[in-house]
Each structure stands twice: as C-alpha cells, then as structure tokens.
Coordinates of C-alpha atoms in Angstrom, one line a residue:
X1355 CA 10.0 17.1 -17.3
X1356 CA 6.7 15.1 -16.8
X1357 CA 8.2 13.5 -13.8
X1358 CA 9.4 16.9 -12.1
X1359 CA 5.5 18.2 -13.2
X1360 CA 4.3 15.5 -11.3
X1361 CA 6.2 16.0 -8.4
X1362 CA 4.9 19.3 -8.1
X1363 CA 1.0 18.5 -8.2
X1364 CA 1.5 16.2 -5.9
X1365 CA 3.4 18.8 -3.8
X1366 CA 0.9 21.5 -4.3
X1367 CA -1.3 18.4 -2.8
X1368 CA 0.7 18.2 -0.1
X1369 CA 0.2 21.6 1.0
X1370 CA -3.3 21.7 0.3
X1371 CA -4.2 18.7 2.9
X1372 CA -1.5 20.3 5.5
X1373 CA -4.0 23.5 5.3
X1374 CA -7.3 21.3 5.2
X1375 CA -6.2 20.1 8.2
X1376 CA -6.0 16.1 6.5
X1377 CA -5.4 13.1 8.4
X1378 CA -1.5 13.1 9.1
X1379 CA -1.1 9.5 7.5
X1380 CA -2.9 10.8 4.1
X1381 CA -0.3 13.6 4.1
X1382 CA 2.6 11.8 5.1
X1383 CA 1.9 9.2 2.5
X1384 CA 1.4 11.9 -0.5
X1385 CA 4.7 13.8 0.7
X1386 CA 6.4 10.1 0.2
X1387 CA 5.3 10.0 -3.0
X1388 CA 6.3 13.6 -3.9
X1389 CA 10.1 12.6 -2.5
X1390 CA 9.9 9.4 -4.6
X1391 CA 8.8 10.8 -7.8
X1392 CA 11.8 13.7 -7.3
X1393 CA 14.5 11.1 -6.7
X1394 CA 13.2 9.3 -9.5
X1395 CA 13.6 12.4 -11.9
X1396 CA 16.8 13.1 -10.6
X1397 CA 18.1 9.5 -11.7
X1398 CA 16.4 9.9 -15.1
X1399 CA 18.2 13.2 -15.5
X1400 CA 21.7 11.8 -14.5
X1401 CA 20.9 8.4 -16.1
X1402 CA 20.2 9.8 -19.5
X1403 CA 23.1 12.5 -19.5
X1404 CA 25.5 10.4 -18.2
X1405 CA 27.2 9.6 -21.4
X1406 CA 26.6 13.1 -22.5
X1407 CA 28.3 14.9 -19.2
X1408 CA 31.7 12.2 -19.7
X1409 CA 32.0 13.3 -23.5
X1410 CA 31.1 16.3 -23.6
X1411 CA 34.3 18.6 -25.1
X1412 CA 32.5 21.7 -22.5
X1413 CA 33.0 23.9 -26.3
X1414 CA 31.4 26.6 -24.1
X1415 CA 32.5 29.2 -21.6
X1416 CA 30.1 28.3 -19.1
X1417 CA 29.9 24.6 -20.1
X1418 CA 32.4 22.5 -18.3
X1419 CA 32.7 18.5 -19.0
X1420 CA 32.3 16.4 -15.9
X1421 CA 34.7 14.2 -14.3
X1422 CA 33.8 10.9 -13.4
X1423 CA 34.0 12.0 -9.9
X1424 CA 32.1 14.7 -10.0
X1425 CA 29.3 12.8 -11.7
X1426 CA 29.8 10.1 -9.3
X1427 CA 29.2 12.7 -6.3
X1428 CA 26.3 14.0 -8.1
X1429 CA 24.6 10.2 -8.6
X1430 CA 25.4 9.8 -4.7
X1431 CA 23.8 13.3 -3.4
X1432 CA 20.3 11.7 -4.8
X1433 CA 20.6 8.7 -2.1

C-alpha cells in the first residue's frame, strides 16, 4: 500500500510539472520514477502472495486458486 501511495504523489507530481510547464528532463525523470515505484509494488504484491495464490483451496465463489501458469503470466505482464 505505501509503495502504490507513493506512486501516486509522485504521479500527481508528474502532472503538476506537465502543467507548470517544467523542464522536460525534470518530468521525464519523475515519470521514471513513478513507473519504477509501480513495477516495484506490483512484484511485492505477486511476491508476497505467491505462496498464498498456489495454495489457496478458492473456498469462495468468486475466489478461484491460481495455476502456476496463470501466476507465471501475471509475474511476466509486469516486465
């Protein structure tokens, strides 16, 4: 959650310096960091569910286990 948070104040950055009118290197360099810190929260998500997703029994209507494939596909959409 703190990692997602971050991403979005240093989106909402992002946009503010596109309407300031900032110097195009400042803004390209904060919208890396704003696609950094989201690929890193995307591996922390999948990372620390991981074991969860391949156990779990999906003992809910809506809540399905994942295959290793599908958590595989997943893991690879983030690169």
């Amino acid at each position: 959650m703190n990692r997602l948070k971050r991403a979005q104040g240093q989106l909402a950055a992002v946009i503010a310096a596109v309407e300031s009118g900032a110097d195009c290197r400042a803004v390209v360099t904060q919208l890396a960091a704003v696609s950094s810190a989201i690929d890193r929260a995307g591996f922390t998500i999948i990372t620390s569910a991981m074991k969860e997703c391949l156990t779990d029994q999906g003992d809910t209507v809506d809540k399905k286990p994942l295959r290793v494939e599908e958590l595989e596909k997943l893991f690879l959409a983030l690169s």
